[in-house]
Structure formats: C-alpha cells, structure tokens
Amino acid sequence: MGDTIEPVIGLIGGSGLYDIDGLEEREWRKVGSPWGEPSDELLFGRLGGVRVVFLPRHGRGHRMPPSALNYRANIDAMKRAGVTEILSISAVGSLNGDLPPGHFVIVDQFIDRTFARAKSFFETGCVAHVSVAHPVCPRLGDAAEEAARQVGLKYRRGGTYLVMEGPQFSTKAESELYRAWGCDVIGMTNMPEAKLAREAELCYATIAMVTDFDCWHPEHDHVTVDAVVKVMHANADRARALVKTVVPMLGAPRGPCPAGCDRALEYALVTPPEQRDPALMAKLDAVAGRVLAK
Ligand SMILES: CSC[C@H]1O[C@H](OP(=O)(O)O)[C@H](O)[C@@H]1O
Ligand SMILES: Nc1ncnc2[nH]cnc12
C-alpha cells in the first residue's frame, strides 16, 4: 500500500528513565548525526512486537544538564534510526493545585522560555518556518490517554508546560508569574525538542509526571532533586506500565498523520533551491530529505 507505514516508536526518557525494561531483541547502538553528538547511544528493540528506539535524554547516568543537551542531534538521530513518532516521558513540577505529585499530565501546549539552545535545523542557507500552533500530535495524545486509563493512573488530558532554561529551579516570583499565565507544569527540556520534532516531521507528545509543587505552594516545601527522585522512584512501576501499554497501541501499520505532523515541511521552505547552501542541505538529509528531494 502506497502511504502505509510501519510505525517505529521513539521514546525519550527524562529524569529517572535511563533504560526500558522488558525490551525484546535489545541492542544499544551508536547513531551518528551531522548535528553533533546525541545524548547517548540509542537502545533498539521491540515491545509487544512493536519496534522501539529509546534515548535517555540526559544520557545514562544523567550526565548532561538541560542546556547542554544537543536537541538537534537527538532528534536527527531518532529520524535516522527510522523513528516515526516520539513519546517524551518527563519529570515536571506542578504549577496547579489540582495536579499534585504522582499525577500524570498529557501535555498539549508549551510556553518556551529557553534562550540558550539551538532551536532549529534551518539556518542561513535554507530558511523554513513550520507551524507549532498545535505542538502535540492528537493521535499520540489519544493513545497516551487510553494507556493512562487502562493502567489506572491519575492523569489529566491537556495542560500547558512552561519550559525554563534552568538548571536552577525557579524563583518564587517566576513560579507565580507562570501560574498567572495559566501554565500547569514546569520543566527544562521539552523545548526545543518538540519544535525540532515538528521540523523533522515526527509526531510528538509528552507524558509528564508531576514530581513536586515547584516553589509556589504555601503548604509544600520547595522543590529539591531529592524530592523529585523520591517521587520518580515511587512512580517508576506506573511509568513502566504506561510505556508497555502505550507502545502496542501505536504499533499497527497506519496511513499519514491526520494532523499533518509528517508533512510539516510541505510549505515551510522559503529559500529557493538555487539559493540553498549545499553543506546545510547535506546536514538536512534525514530531517528534510522528503521535501528537499522534490
Ligand atoms: C532532576 S529534576 C530537574 C530535571 O528533571 C526534568 O528532566 P526531564 O524533563 O528530562 O525529565 C527537568 O526538565 C530537569 O531537567
Ligand atoms: N519544579 C521543577 N522545575 C523545573 N523542572 C522540574 N522537573 C521536575 N520538577 C521541576
């Protein structure tokens, strides 16, 4: 069938998630990228027969802080590895009294307050502007929601994730500002990851696990790494169950993404072919090969 693809599920594991249990045919493999070094080797395998590629975002051993991650290399390596959709699993602080630690949030919006990261694959030599009005793929969100329901998690569908630069946690004034903006959760990593996944025409969604109340809550201590890690460990089994449940749901052969994530670059390129920089074109072979070949 012309447009039918066999999905390969990319999993990006955040704080506390550095491996995937129960993976069949598992193998860590280095995947090179013209954008530099990904956070680690990629773990290839199958879950319930479905092909999975896992990347620990901070590297095994949590070696790299959010600002030092090479988000472009991570997404490019995933695309080169054949990944068709990415589920990010991330630890977040809560900015919303209705979302206490232990809850999961299937995020649908982001506010990007990061400022010290390369945010696009497109540079001088090839300009492109994709839409990130809806940065999360609803099809992946539906699957994450159904899996959360089946596993019996306390979860909320929808929520805005404020992405801060870090690595320090927020001041109280910042935390209150983000609450006034209507943000629900806060973390340091999902941007530019989500924007780059869109540029690479990969469906993307985030399952955020609330680990703390940041620093705004009058009845809770300010966030510490110790508190985050404790909640992560307490919830590890639930996070694992969620992954094991959601992957098989996404594994069936499918047609094009109804939301158009896999065609994001269709009308995004501004620079005409004769003005494009050949060196940059070579680096874009994986993420933009589909449109550059036209
Ligand atoms: C260890 S607490 C702060 C750390 O945790 C989150 O990481 P991730 O999104 O990869 O789960 C947060 O963004 C910070 O990087
Ligand atoms: N309160 C918080 N702020 C930023 N990133 C986090 N990750 C987990 N909790 C966090």
PDB file of C-alpha atoms and ligand atoms in Angstrom:
ATOM      1  CA  MET A   1       0.000   0.000   0.000  1.00  0.00           C
ATOM      2  CA  GLY A   2       1.375   3.369  -1.058  1.00  0.00           C
ATOM      3  CA  ASP A   3       1.138   5.521   2.047  1.00  0.00           C
ATOM      4  CA  THR A   4       1.049   2.856   4.749  1.00  0.00           C
ATOM      5  CA  ILE A   5       3.958   2.929   7.193  1.00  0.00           C
ATOM      6  CA  GLU A   6       5.112   0.527   9.897  1.00  0.00           C
ATOM      7  CA  PRO A   7       5.481   2.771  12.955  1.00  0.00           C
ATOM      8  CA  VAL A   8       8.723   2.859  14.894  1.00  0.00           C
ATOM      9  CA  ILE A   9       8.103   4.356  18.311  1.00  0.00           C
ATOM     10  CA  GLY A  10      10.756   6.703  19.658  1.00  0.00           C
ATOM     11  CA  LEU A  11      10.829   7.041  23.421  1.00  0.00           C
ATOM     12  CA  ILE A  12      12.798   9.865  25.013  1.00  0.00           C
ATOM     13  CA  GLY A  13      13.288   9.167  28.692  1.00  0.00           C
ATOM     14  CA  GLY A  14      13.799  12.039  31.086  1.00  0.00           C
ATOM     15  CA  SER A  15      14.956  12.190  34.694  1.00  0.00           C
ATOM     16  CA  GLY A  16      14.805   8.726  36.259  1.00  0.00           C
ATOM     17  CA  LEU A  17      14.221   6.872  32.988  1.00  0.00           C
ATOM     18  CA  TYR A  18      17.514   5.650  31.561  1.00  0.00           C
ATOM     19  CA  ASP A  19      16.521   2.231  30.197  1.00  0.00           C
ATOM     20  CA  ILE A  20      13.406   0.324  29.128  1.00  0.00           C
ATOM     21  CA  ASP A  21      12.622  -2.973  30.840  1.00  0.00           C
ATOM     22  CA  GLY A  22      11.238  -5.949  29.014  1.00  0.00           C
ATOM     23  CA  LEU A  23      12.532  -4.926  25.609  1.00  0.00           C
ATOM     24  CA  GLU A  24      12.972  -7.870  23.236  1.00  0.00           C
ATOM     25  CA  GLU A  25      15.958  -8.020  20.848  1.00  0.00           C
ATOM     26  CA  ARG A  26      17.539  -5.110  22.737  1.00  0.00           C
ATOM     27  CA  GLU A  27      20.753  -3.532  21.496  1.00  0.00           C
ATOM     28  CA  TRP A  28      22.449  -0.209  22.321  1.00  0.00           C
ATOM     29  CA  ARG A  29      23.844   1.246  19.105  1.00  0.00           C
ATOM     30  CA  LYS A  30      25.678   4.473  18.326  1.00  0.00           C
ATOM     31  CA  VAL A  31      23.862   6.553  15.726  1.00  0.00           C
ATOM     32  CA  GLY A  32      25.920   9.372  14.270  1.00  0.00           C
ATOM     33  CA  SER A  33      24.467  12.750  13.342  1.00  0.00           C
ATOM     34  CA  PRO A  34      25.840  15.681  11.306  1.00  0.00           C
ATOM     35  CA  TRP A  35      24.404  17.882  14.085  1.00  0.00           C
ATOM     36  CA  GLY A  36      26.845  16.571  16.680  1.00  0.00           C
ATOM     37  CA  GLU A  37      26.653  14.019  19.469  1.00  0.00           C
ATOM     38  CA  PRO A  38      23.306  12.690  20.682  1.00  0.00           C
ATOM     39  CA  SER A  39      22.959  12.321  24.466  1.00  0.00           C
ATOM     40  CA  ASP A  40      23.871   8.627  24.300  1.00  0.00           C
ATOM     41  CA  GLU A  41      23.674   5.538  22.152  1.00  0.00           C
ATOM     42  CA  LEU A  42      20.156   4.577  21.116  1.00  0.00           C
ATOM     43  CA  LEU A  43      18.535   1.451  22.515  1.00  0.00           C
ATOM     44  CA  PHE A  44      16.821  -0.553  19.762  1.00  0.00           C
ATOM     45  CA  GLY A  45      14.335  -3.326  20.497  1.00  0.00           C
ATOM     46  CA  ARG A  46      10.712  -4.435  20.419  1.00  0.00           C
ATOM     47  CA  LEU A  47       7.879  -4.113  22.920  1.00  0.00           C
ATOM     48  CA  GLY A  48       4.941  -6.435  22.250  1.00  0.00           C
ATOM     49  CA  GLY A  49       6.425  -6.927  18.779  1.00  0.00           C
ATOM     50  CA  VAL A  50       6.478  -3.192  18.006  1.00  0.00           C
ATOM     51  CA  ARG A  51       9.785  -1.588  17.049  1.00  0.00           C
ATOM     52  CA  VAL A  52      11.039   0.852  19.662  1.00  0.00           C
ATOM     53  CA  VAL A  53      14.031   3.194  19.775  1.00  0.00           C
ATOM     54  CA  PHE A  54      14.841   4.635  23.191  1.00  0.00           C
ATOM     55  CA  LEU A  55      17.107   7.554  24.068  1.00  0.00           C
ATOM     56  CA  PRO A  56      17.863   8.622  27.645  1.00  0.00           C
ATOM     57  CA  ARG A  57      17.680  12.405  27.253  1.00  0.00           C
ATOM     58  CA  HIS A  58      20.378  13.196  29.820  1.00  0.00           C
ATOM     59  CA  GLY A  59      22.461  10.136  28.921  1.00  0.00           C
ATOM     60  CA  ARG A  60      22.837   7.007  31.030  1.00  0.00           C
ATOM     61  CA  GLY A  61      23.988   8.183  34.443  1.00  0.00           C
ATOM     62  CA  HIS A  62      22.229  11.559  33.948  1.00  0.00           C
ATOM     63  CA  ARG A  63      25.483  13.189  32.820  1.00  0.00           C
ATOM     64  CA  MET A  64      24.122  16.170  30.887  1.00  0.00           C
ATOM     65  CA  PRO A  65      22.121  19.202  32.099  1.00  0.00           C
ATOM     66  CA  PRO A  66      19.181  20.545  30.036  1.00  0.00           C
ATOM     67  CA  SER A  67      21.108  23.452  28.444  1.00  0.00           C
ATOM     68  CA  ALA A  68      23.965  21.194  27.298  1.00  0.00           C
ATOM     69  CA  LEU A  69      21.790  18.645  25.511  1.00  0.00           C
ATOM     70  CA  ASN A  70      22.202  18.546  21.748  1.00  0.00           C
ATOM     71  CA  TYR A  71      18.492  18.520  20.945  1.00  0.00           C
ATOM     72  CA  ARG A  72      19.147  18.676  17.197  1.00  0.00           C
ATOM     73  CA  ALA A  73      21.435  15.645  17.278  1.00  0.00           C
ATOM     74  CA  ASN A  74      18.915  13.736  19.415  1.00  0.00           C
ATOM     75  CA  ILE A  75      16.004  14.329  17.042  1.00  0.00           C
ATOM     76  CA  ASP A  76      18.127  13.835  13.924  1.00  0.00           C
ATOM     77  CA  ALA A  77      19.494  10.534  15.293  1.00  0.00           C
ATOM     78  CA  MET A  78      15.955   9.359  16.035  1.00  0.00           C
ATOM     79  CA  LYS A  79      14.889  10.191  12.482  1.00  0.00           C
ATOM     80  CA  ARG A  80      17.953   8.400  11.054  1.00  0.00           C
ATOM     81  CA  ALA A  81      17.074   5.391  13.210  1.00  0.00           C
ATOM     82  CA  GLY A  82      13.719   5.187  11.411  1.00  0.00           C
ATOM     83  CA  VAL A  83      11.554   6.618  14.200  1.00  0.00           C
ATOM     84  CA  THR A  84       8.135   7.826  13.037  1.00  0.00           C
ATOM     85  CA  GLU A  85       6.709   9.162  16.311  1.00  0.00           C
ATOM     86  CA  ILE A  86       8.199  10.314  19.591  1.00  0.00           C
ATOM     87  CA  LEU A  87       6.812   9.987  23.087  1.00  0.00           C
ATOM     88  CA  SER A  88       8.658  12.075  25.632  1.00  0.00           C
ATOM     89  CA  ILE A  89       8.455  10.983  29.249  1.00  0.00           C
ATOM     90  CA  SER A  90       9.399  13.857  31.518  1.00  0.00           C
ATOM     91  CA  ALA A  91       9.515  14.849  35.167  1.00  0.00           C
ATOM     92  CA  VAL A  92       7.793  18.170  35.861  1.00  0.00           C
ATOM     93  CA  GLY A  93       6.924  20.465  38.725  1.00  0.00           C
ATOM     94  CA  SER A  94       3.285  21.367  39.236  1.00  0.00           C
ATOM     95  CA  LEU A  95       2.011  24.937  38.921  1.00  0.00           C
ATOM     96  CA  ASN A  96      -1.580  23.859  39.502  1.00  0.00           C
ATOM     97  CA  GLY A  97      -3.089  22.881  42.848  1.00  0.00           C
ATOM     98  CA  ASP A  98      -5.212  20.226  41.129  1.00  0.00           C
ATOM     99  CA  LEU A  99      -2.106  18.403  39.862  1.00  0.00           C
ATOM    100  CA  PRO A 100      -0.243  17.027  42.905  1.00  0.00           C
ATOM    101  CA  PRO A 101       2.901  14.880  42.770  1.00  0.00           C
ATOM    102  CA  GLY A 102       2.161  11.433  41.357  1.00  0.00           C
ATOM    103  CA  HIS A 103      -0.278  12.759  38.735  1.00  0.00           C
ATOM    104  CA  PHE A 104       0.459  12.421  35.034  1.00  0.00           C
ATOM    105  CA  VAL A 105      -0.305  15.150  32.521  1.00  0.00           C
ATOM    106  CA  ILE A 106      -0.703  14.537  28.801  1.00  0.00           C
ATOM    107  CA  VAL A 107       0.575  17.946  27.829  1.00  0.00           C
ATOM    108  CA  ASP A 108      -0.924  19.717  24.818  1.00  0.00           C
ATOM    109  CA  GLN A 109       0.757  23.142  24.875  1.00  0.00           C
ATOM    110  CA  PHE A 110       4.106  24.662  25.715  1.00  0.00           C
ATOM    111  CA  ILE A 111       5.472  28.075  26.556  1.00  0.00           C
ATOM    112  CA  ASP A 112       9.106  28.186  25.535  1.00  0.00           C
ATOM    113  CA  ARG A 113      11.194  30.388  27.844  1.00  0.00           C
ATOM    114  CA  THR A 114      14.515  28.783  26.923  1.00  0.00           C
ATOM    115  CA  PHE A 115      17.170  31.075  25.471  1.00  0.00           C
ATOM    116  CA  ALA A 116      20.492  29.224  25.320  1.00  0.00           C
ATOM    117  CA  ARG A 117      19.801  26.400  22.881  1.00  0.00           C
ATOM    118  CA  ALA A 118      19.902  25.841  19.133  1.00  0.00           C
ATOM    119  CA  LYS A 119      16.210  25.713  18.253  1.00  0.00           C
ATOM    120  CA  SER A 120      16.021  24.945  14.564  1.00  0.00           C
ATOM    121  CA  PHE A 121      17.582  22.721  11.912  1.00  0.00           C
ATOM    122  CA  PHE A 122      17.136  25.588   9.465  1.00  0.00           C
ATOM    123  CA  GLU A 123      19.781  28.297   9.318  1.00  0.00           C
ATOM    124  CA  THR A 124      21.351  30.733   6.874  1.00  0.00           C
ATOM    125  CA  GLY A 125      21.435  28.777   3.633  1.00  0.00           C
ATOM    126  CA  CYS A 126      17.976  27.308   3.970  1.00  0.00           C
ATOM    127  CA  VAL A 127      15.185  29.142   5.788  1.00  0.00           C
ATOM    128  CA  ALA A 128      12.000  27.377   6.867  1.00  0.00           C
ATOM    129  CA  HIS A 129       9.106  28.249   9.155  1.00  0.00           C
ATOM    130  CA  VAL A 130       6.894  25.436  10.423  1.00  0.00           C
ATOM    131  CA  SER A 131       3.722  25.862  12.464  1.00  0.00           C
ATOM    132  CA  VAL A 132       3.840  24.810  16.099  1.00  0.00           C
ATOM    133  CA  ALA A 133       0.395  26.192  16.913  1.00  0.00           C
ATOM    134  CA  HIS A 134      -0.505  22.664  17.980  1.00  0.00           C
ATOM    135  CA  PRO A 135       2.850  21.208  19.023  1.00  0.00           C
ATOM    136  CA  VAL A 136       1.496  17.846  20.183  1.00  0.00           C
ATOM    137  CA  CYS A 137       0.113  15.139  17.903  1.00  0.00           C
ATOM    138  CA  PRO A 138      -3.501  14.430  18.986  1.00  0.00           C
ATOM    139  CA  ARG A 139      -3.239  10.796  17.835  1.00  0.00           C
ATOM    140  CA  LEU A 140      -0.344  10.198  20.243  1.00  0.00           C
ATOM    141  CA  GLY A 141      -2.227  12.113  22.942  1.00  0.00           C
ATOM    142  CA  ASP A 142      -5.246   9.829  22.440  1.00  0.00           C
ATOM    143  CA  ALA A 143      -3.065   6.736  22.807  1.00  0.00           C
ATOM    144  CA  ALA A 144      -1.336   8.123  25.899  1.00  0.00           C
ATOM    145  CA  GLU A 145      -4.722   8.910  27.443  1.00  0.00           C
ATOM    146  CA  GLU A 146      -6.130   5.454  26.710  1.00  0.00           C
ATOM    147  CA  ALA A 147      -2.989   3.827  28.140  1.00  0.00           C
ATOM    148  CA  ALA A 148      -3.146   6.014  31.271  1.00  0.00           C
ATOM    149  CA  ARG A 149      -6.785   4.996  31.725  1.00  0.00           C
ATOM    150  CA  GLN A 150      -6.039   1.289  31.294  1.00  0.00           C
ATOM    151  CA  VAL A 151      -3.119   1.409  33.724  1.00  0.00           C
ATOM    152  CA  GLY A 152      -5.285   3.246  36.262  1.00  0.00           C
ATOM    153  CA  LEU A 153      -3.132   6.357  36.538  1.00  0.00           C
ATOM    154  CA  LYS A 154      -4.295   9.638  37.958  1.00  0.00           C
ATOM    155  CA  TYR A 155      -3.934  11.728  34.849  1.00  0.00           C
ATOM    156  CA  ARG A 156      -5.167  14.822  33.114  1.00  0.00           C
ATOM    157  CA  ARG A 157      -5.515  15.200  29.362  1.00  0.00           C
ATOM    158  CA  GLY A 158      -4.247  18.606  28.323  1.00  0.00           C
ATOM    159  CA  GLY A 159      -2.103  21.125  30.092  1.00  0.00           C
ATOM    160  CA  THR A 160       0.493  23.787  29.408  1.00  0.00           C
ATOM    161  CA  TYR A 161       4.151  23.007  30.122  1.00  0.00           C
ATOM    162  CA  LEU A 162       6.389  26.006  30.792  1.00  0.00           C
ATOM    163  CA  VAL A 163       9.914  25.246  29.588  1.00  0.00           C
ATOM    164  CA  MET A 164      12.555  27.153  31.553  1.00  0.00           C
ATOM    165  CA  GLU A 165      16.277  27.282  30.834  1.00  0.00           C
ATOM    166  CA  GLY A 166      17.482  26.053  34.238  1.00  0.00           C
ATOM    167  CA  PRO A 167      19.465  24.388  35.606  1.00  0.00           C
ATOM    168  CA  GLN A 168      18.426  26.257  38.755  1.00  0.00           C
ATOM    169  CA  PHE A 169      14.788  25.822  39.712  1.00  0.00           C
ATOM    170  CA  SER A 170      12.533  28.928  39.518  1.00  0.00           C
ATOM    171  CA  THR A 171      12.328  31.835  41.895  1.00  0.00           C
ATOM    172  CA  LYS A 172       9.013  32.197  43.694  1.00  0.00           C
ATOM    173  CA  ALA A 173       8.198  35.296  41.613  1.00  0.00           C
ATOM    174  CA  GLU A 174       8.799  33.329  38.398  1.00  0.00           C
ATOM    175  CA  SER A 175       6.718  30.413  39.629  1.00  0.00           C
ATOM    176  CA  GLU A 176       3.845  32.772  40.454  1.00  0.00           C
ATOM    177  CA  LEU A 177       4.193  34.526  37.098  1.00  0.00           C
ATOM    178  CA  TYR A 178       3.898  31.209  35.238  1.00  0.00           C
ATOM    179  CA  ARG A 179       0.835  30.311  37.310  1.00  0.00           C
ATOM    180  CA  ALA A 180      -0.719  33.672  36.399  1.00  0.00           C
ATOM    181  CA  TRP A 181      -0.048  32.814  32.734  1.00  0.00           C
ATOM    182  CA  GLY A 182      -2.173  29.686  33.191  1.00  0.00           C
ATOM    183  CA  CYS A 183       0.687  27.195  32.984  1.00  0.00           C
ATOM    184  CA  ASP A 184       0.101  23.808  34.617  1.00  0.00           C
ATOM    185  CA  VAL A 185       3.541  22.240  34.819  1.00  0.00           C
ATOM    186  CA  ILE A 186       7.167  23.292  34.542  1.00  0.00           C
ATOM    187  CA  GLY A 187      10.275  21.561  33.264  1.00  0.00           C
ATOM    188  CA  MET A 188      13.534  22.284  31.448  1.00  0.00           C
ATOM    189  CA  THR A 189      13.682  20.016  28.431  1.00  0.00           C
ATOM    190  CA  ASN A 190      10.669  19.733  26.163  1.00  0.00           C
ATOM    191  CA  MET A 191      11.685  22.755  24.122  1.00  0.00           C
ATOM    192  CA  PRO A 192      13.244  22.904  21.636  1.00  0.00           C
ATOM    193  CA  GLU A 193      12.707  19.133  21.493  1.00  0.00           C
ATOM    194  CA  ALA A 194       9.055  19.444  20.415  1.00  0.00           C
ATOM    195  CA  LYS A 195       9.814  22.175  17.852  1.00  0.00           C
ATOM    196  CA  LEU A 196      12.625  20.130  16.326  1.00  0.00           C
ATOM    197  CA  ALA A 197      10.436  17.020  16.155  1.00  0.00           C
ATOM    198  CA  ARG A 198       7.926  19.087  14.180  1.00  0.00           C
ATOM    199  CA  GLU A 199      10.656  20.324  11.816  1.00  0.00           C
ATOM    200  CA  ALA A 200      11.742  16.701  11.374  1.00  0.00           C
ATOM    201  CA  GLU A 201       8.119  15.783  10.520  1.00  0.00           C
ATOM    202  CA  LEU A 202       7.836  13.457  13.515  1.00  0.00           C
ATOM    203  CA  CYS A 203       4.666  13.162  15.584  1.00  0.00           C
ATOM    204  CA  TYR A 204       5.462  14.177  19.184  1.00  0.00           C
ATOM    205  CA  ALA A 205       3.695  14.024  22.543  1.00  0.00           C
ATOM    206  CA  THR A 206       4.732  14.372  26.159  1.00  0.00           C
ATOM    207  CA  ILE A 207       3.662  12.350  29.128  1.00  0.00           C
ATOM    208  CA  ALA A 208       4.660  14.470  32.101  1.00  0.00           C
ATOM    209  CA  MET A 209       4.967  13.015  35.574  1.00  0.00           C
ATOM    210  CA  VAL A 210       4.421  15.531  38.361  1.00  0.00           C
ATOM    211  CA  THR A 211       7.162  15.202  40.963  1.00  0.00           C
ATOM    212  CA  ASP A 212       6.753  18.374  43.085  1.00  0.00           C
ATOM    213  CA  PHE A 213       4.920  21.659  43.570  1.00  0.00           C
ATOM    214  CA  ASP A 214       7.875  23.793  42.410  1.00  0.00           C
ATOM    215  CA  CYS A 215       8.157  26.616  44.985  1.00  0.00           C
ATOM    216  CA  TRP A 216       4.854  28.497  44.908  1.00  0.00           C
ATOM    217  CA  HIS A 217       2.735  26.263  47.143  1.00  0.00           C
ATOM    218  CA  PRO A 218       2.392  27.650  50.681  1.00  0.00           C
ATOM    219  CA  GLU A 219       1.883  24.184  52.190  1.00  0.00           C
ATOM    220  CA  HIS A 220       4.676  22.332  50.410  1.00  0.00           C
ATOM    221  CA  ASP A 221       8.449  22.511  50.623  1.00  0.00           C
ATOM    222  CA  HIS A 222      10.343  23.994  47.708  1.00  0.00           C
ATOM    223  CA  VAL A 223      11.411  21.525  45.049  1.00  0.00           C
ATOM    224  CA  THR A 224      14.667  19.658  45.569  1.00  0.00           C
ATOM    225  CA  VAL A 225      16.296  16.991  43.413  1.00  0.00           C
ATOM    226  CA  ASP A 226      15.911  14.594  46.315  1.00  0.00           C
ATOM    227  CA  ALA A 227      12.125  15.107  46.335  1.00  0.00           C
ATOM    228  CA  VAL A 228      11.936  14.712  42.543  1.00  0.00           C
ATOM    229  CA  VAL A 229      13.916  11.461  42.631  1.00  0.00           C
ATOM    230  CA  LYS A 230      11.809  10.055  45.501  1.00  0.00           C
ATOM    231  CA  VAL A 231       8.562  10.629  43.597  1.00  0.00           C
ATOM    232  CA  MET A 232      10.114   9.267  40.406  1.00  0.00           C
ATOM    233  CA  HIS A 233      11.073   6.056  42.182  1.00  0.00           C
ATOM    234  CA  ALA A 234       7.677   5.764  43.847  1.00  0.00           C
ATOM    235  CA  ASN A 235       6.065   6.059  40.403  1.00  0.00           C
ATOM    236  CA  ALA A 236       8.563   4.033  38.387  1.00  0.00           C
ATOM    237  CA  ASP A 237       6.319   0.972  38.105  1.00  0.00           C
ATOM    238  CA  ARG A 238       3.418   3.069  36.868  1.00  0.00           C
ATOM    239  CA  ALA A 239       5.594   4.837  34.297  1.00  0.00           C
ATOM    240  CA  ARG A 240       6.899   1.463  33.087  1.00  0.00           C
ATOM    241  CA  ALA A 241       3.350   0.084  32.824  1.00  0.00           C
ATOM    242  CA  LEU A 242       2.309   3.147  30.842  1.00  0.00           C
ATOM    243  CA  VAL A 243       5.132   2.643  28.334  1.00  0.00           C
ATOM    244  CA  LYS A 244       4.343  -1.074  27.965  1.00  0.00           C
ATOM    245  CA  THR A 245       0.684  -0.280  27.347  1.00  0.00           C
ATOM    246  CA  VAL A 246       1.007   2.673  25.005  1.00  0.00           C
ATOM    247  CA  VAL A 247       3.611   1.260  22.603  1.00  0.00           C
ATOM    248  CA  PRO A 248       1.492  -1.666  21.280  1.00  0.00           C
ATOM    249  CA  MET A 249      -1.402   0.776  20.776  1.00  0.00           C
ATOM    250  CA  LEU A 250       0.703   2.734  18.323  1.00  0.00           C
ATOM    251  CA  GLY A 251       2.268  -0.192  16.510  1.00  0.00           C
ATOM    252  CA  ALA A 252      -0.319  -1.013  13.849  1.00  0.00           C
ATOM    253  CA  PRO A 253       0.518  -0.010  10.268  1.00  0.00           C
ATOM    254  CA  ARG A 254      -1.012   3.378   9.610  1.00  0.00           C
ATOM    255  CA  GLY A 255      -1.594   5.985   6.962  1.00  0.00           C
ATOM    256  CA  PRO A 256      -0.443   9.611   7.036  1.00  0.00           C
ATOM    257  CA  CYS A 257      -0.842  11.514  10.322  1.00  0.00           C
ATOM    258  CA  PRO A 258      -4.358  13.062  10.324  1.00  0.00           C
ATOM    259  CA  ALA A 259      -2.926  16.186  11.982  1.00  0.00           C
ATOM    260  CA  GLY A 260      -0.250  16.529   9.291  1.00  0.00           C
ATOM    261  CA  CYS A 261       2.805  16.242  11.592  1.00  0.00           C
ATOM    262  CA  ASP A 262       4.516  14.117   8.944  1.00  0.00           C
ATOM    263  CA  ARG A 263       4.008  16.832   6.319  1.00  0.00           C
ATOM    264  CA  ALA A 264       5.031  19.854   8.409  1.00  0.00           C
ATOM    265  CA  LEU A 265       7.671  20.975   5.914  1.00  0.00           C
ATOM    266  CA  GLU A 266       5.390  20.770   2.890  1.00  0.00           C
ATOM    267  CA  TYR A 267       5.023  24.559   2.532  1.00  0.00           C
ATOM    268  CA  ALA A 268       7.627  25.672   5.093  1.00  0.00           C
ATOM    269  CA  LEU A 269      10.748  26.261   2.964  1.00  0.00           C
ATOM    270  CA  VAL A 270      11.325  29.873   1.894  1.00  0.00           C
ATOM    271  CA  THR A 271      14.773  29.743   0.267  1.00  0.00           C
ATOM    272  CA  PRO A 272      14.549  28.642  -3.388  1.00  0.00           C
ATOM    273  CA  PRO A 273      16.653  25.609  -4.411  1.00  0.00           C
ATOM    274  CA  GLU A 274      19.279  27.641  -6.308  1.00  0.00           C
ATOM    275  CA  GLN A 275      19.977  29.793  -3.216  1.00  0.00           C
ATOM    276  CA  ARG A 276      20.373  26.912  -0.775  1.00  0.00           C
ATOM    277  CA  ASP A 277      23.712  26.131   0.860  1.00  0.00           C
ATOM    278  CA  PRO A 278      24.872  22.655  -0.275  1.00  0.00           C
ATOM    279  CA  ALA A 279      26.658  21.990   3.048  1.00  0.00           C
ATOM    280  CA  LEU A 280      23.475  22.674   5.012  1.00  0.00           C
ATOM    281  CA  MET A 281      21.441  20.618   2.522  1.00  0.00           C
ATOM    282  CA  ALA A 282      23.722  17.663   3.247  1.00  0.00           C
ATOM    283  CA  LYS A 283      23.109  18.013   7.008  1.00  0.00           C
ATOM    284  CA  LEU A 284      19.355  18.199   6.407  1.00  0.00           C
ATOM    285  CA  ASP A 285      19.258  14.891   4.503  1.00  0.00           C
ATOM    286  CA  ALA A 286      17.447  12.990   7.254  1.00  0.00           C
ATOM    287  CA  VAL A 287      15.108  15.572   8.769  1.00  0.00           C
ATOM    288  CA  ALA A 288      14.108  17.264   5.485  1.00  0.00           C
ATOM    289  CA  GLY A 289      15.025  14.678   2.858  1.00  0.00           C
ATOM    290  CA  ARG A 290      11.381  14.190   1.917  1.00  0.00           C
ATOM    291  CA  VAL A 291      10.907  17.793   0.770  1.00  0.00           C
ATOM    292  CA  LEU A 292      14.450  18.501  -0.393  1.00  0.00           C
ATOM    293  CA  ALA A 293      14.279  15.599  -2.823  1.00  0.00           C
ATOM    294  CA  LYS A 294      11.338  17.208  -4.657  1.00  0.00           C
TER     295      LYS A 294
HETATM  296  C1  LIG B   1      16.046  16.119  38.235  1.00  0.00           C
HETATM  297  S1  LIG B   1      14.931  17.449  38.434  1.00  0.00           S
HETATM  298  C2  LIG B   1      15.092  18.554  37.048  1.00  0.00           C
HETATM  299  C3  LIG B   1      15.197  17.885  35.703  1.00  0.00           C
HETATM  300  O1  LIG B   1      14.097  16.952  35.574  1.00  0.00           O
HETATM  301  C4  LIG B   1      13.401  17.212  34.376  1.00  0.00           C
HETATM  302  O2  LIG B   1      14.056  16.485  33.349  1.00  0.00           O
HETATM  303  P1  LIG B   1      13.290  15.708  32.169  1.00  0.00           P
HETATM  304  O3  LIG B   1      12.381  16.695  31.508  1.00  0.00           O
HETATM  305  O4  LIG B   1      14.357  15.227  31.257  1.00  0.00           O
HETATM  306  O5  LIG B   1      12.518  14.577  32.841  1.00  0.00           O
HETATM  307  C5  LIG B   1      13.575  18.711  34.211  1.00  0.00           C
HETATM  308  O6  LIG B   1      13.265  19.153  32.906  1.00  0.00           O
HETATM  309  C6  LIG B   1      15.022  18.909  34.599  1.00  0.00           C
HETATM  310  O7  LIG B   1      15.881  18.610  33.524  1.00  0.00           O
HETATM  311  N1  LIG B   2       9.904  22.257  39.732  1.00  0.00           N
HETATM  312  C1  LIG B   2      10.563  21.927  38.636  1.00  0.00           C
HETATM  313  N2  LIG B   2      11.070  22.897  37.835  1.00  0.00           N
HETATM  314  C2  LIG B   2      11.727  22.571  36.705  1.00  0.00           C
HETATM  315  N3  LIG B   2      11.935  21.310  36.296  1.00  0.00           N
HETATM  316  C3  LIG B   2      11.460  20.325  37.053  1.00  0.00           C
HETATM  317  N4  LIG B   2      11.494  18.990  36.897  1.00  0.00           N
HETATM  318  C4  LIG B   2      10.864  18.434  37.951  1.00  0.00           C
HETATM  319  N5  LIG B   2      10.392  19.397  38.788  1.00  0.00           N
HETATM  320  C5  LIG B   2      10.751  20.578  38.248  1.00  0.00           C
END
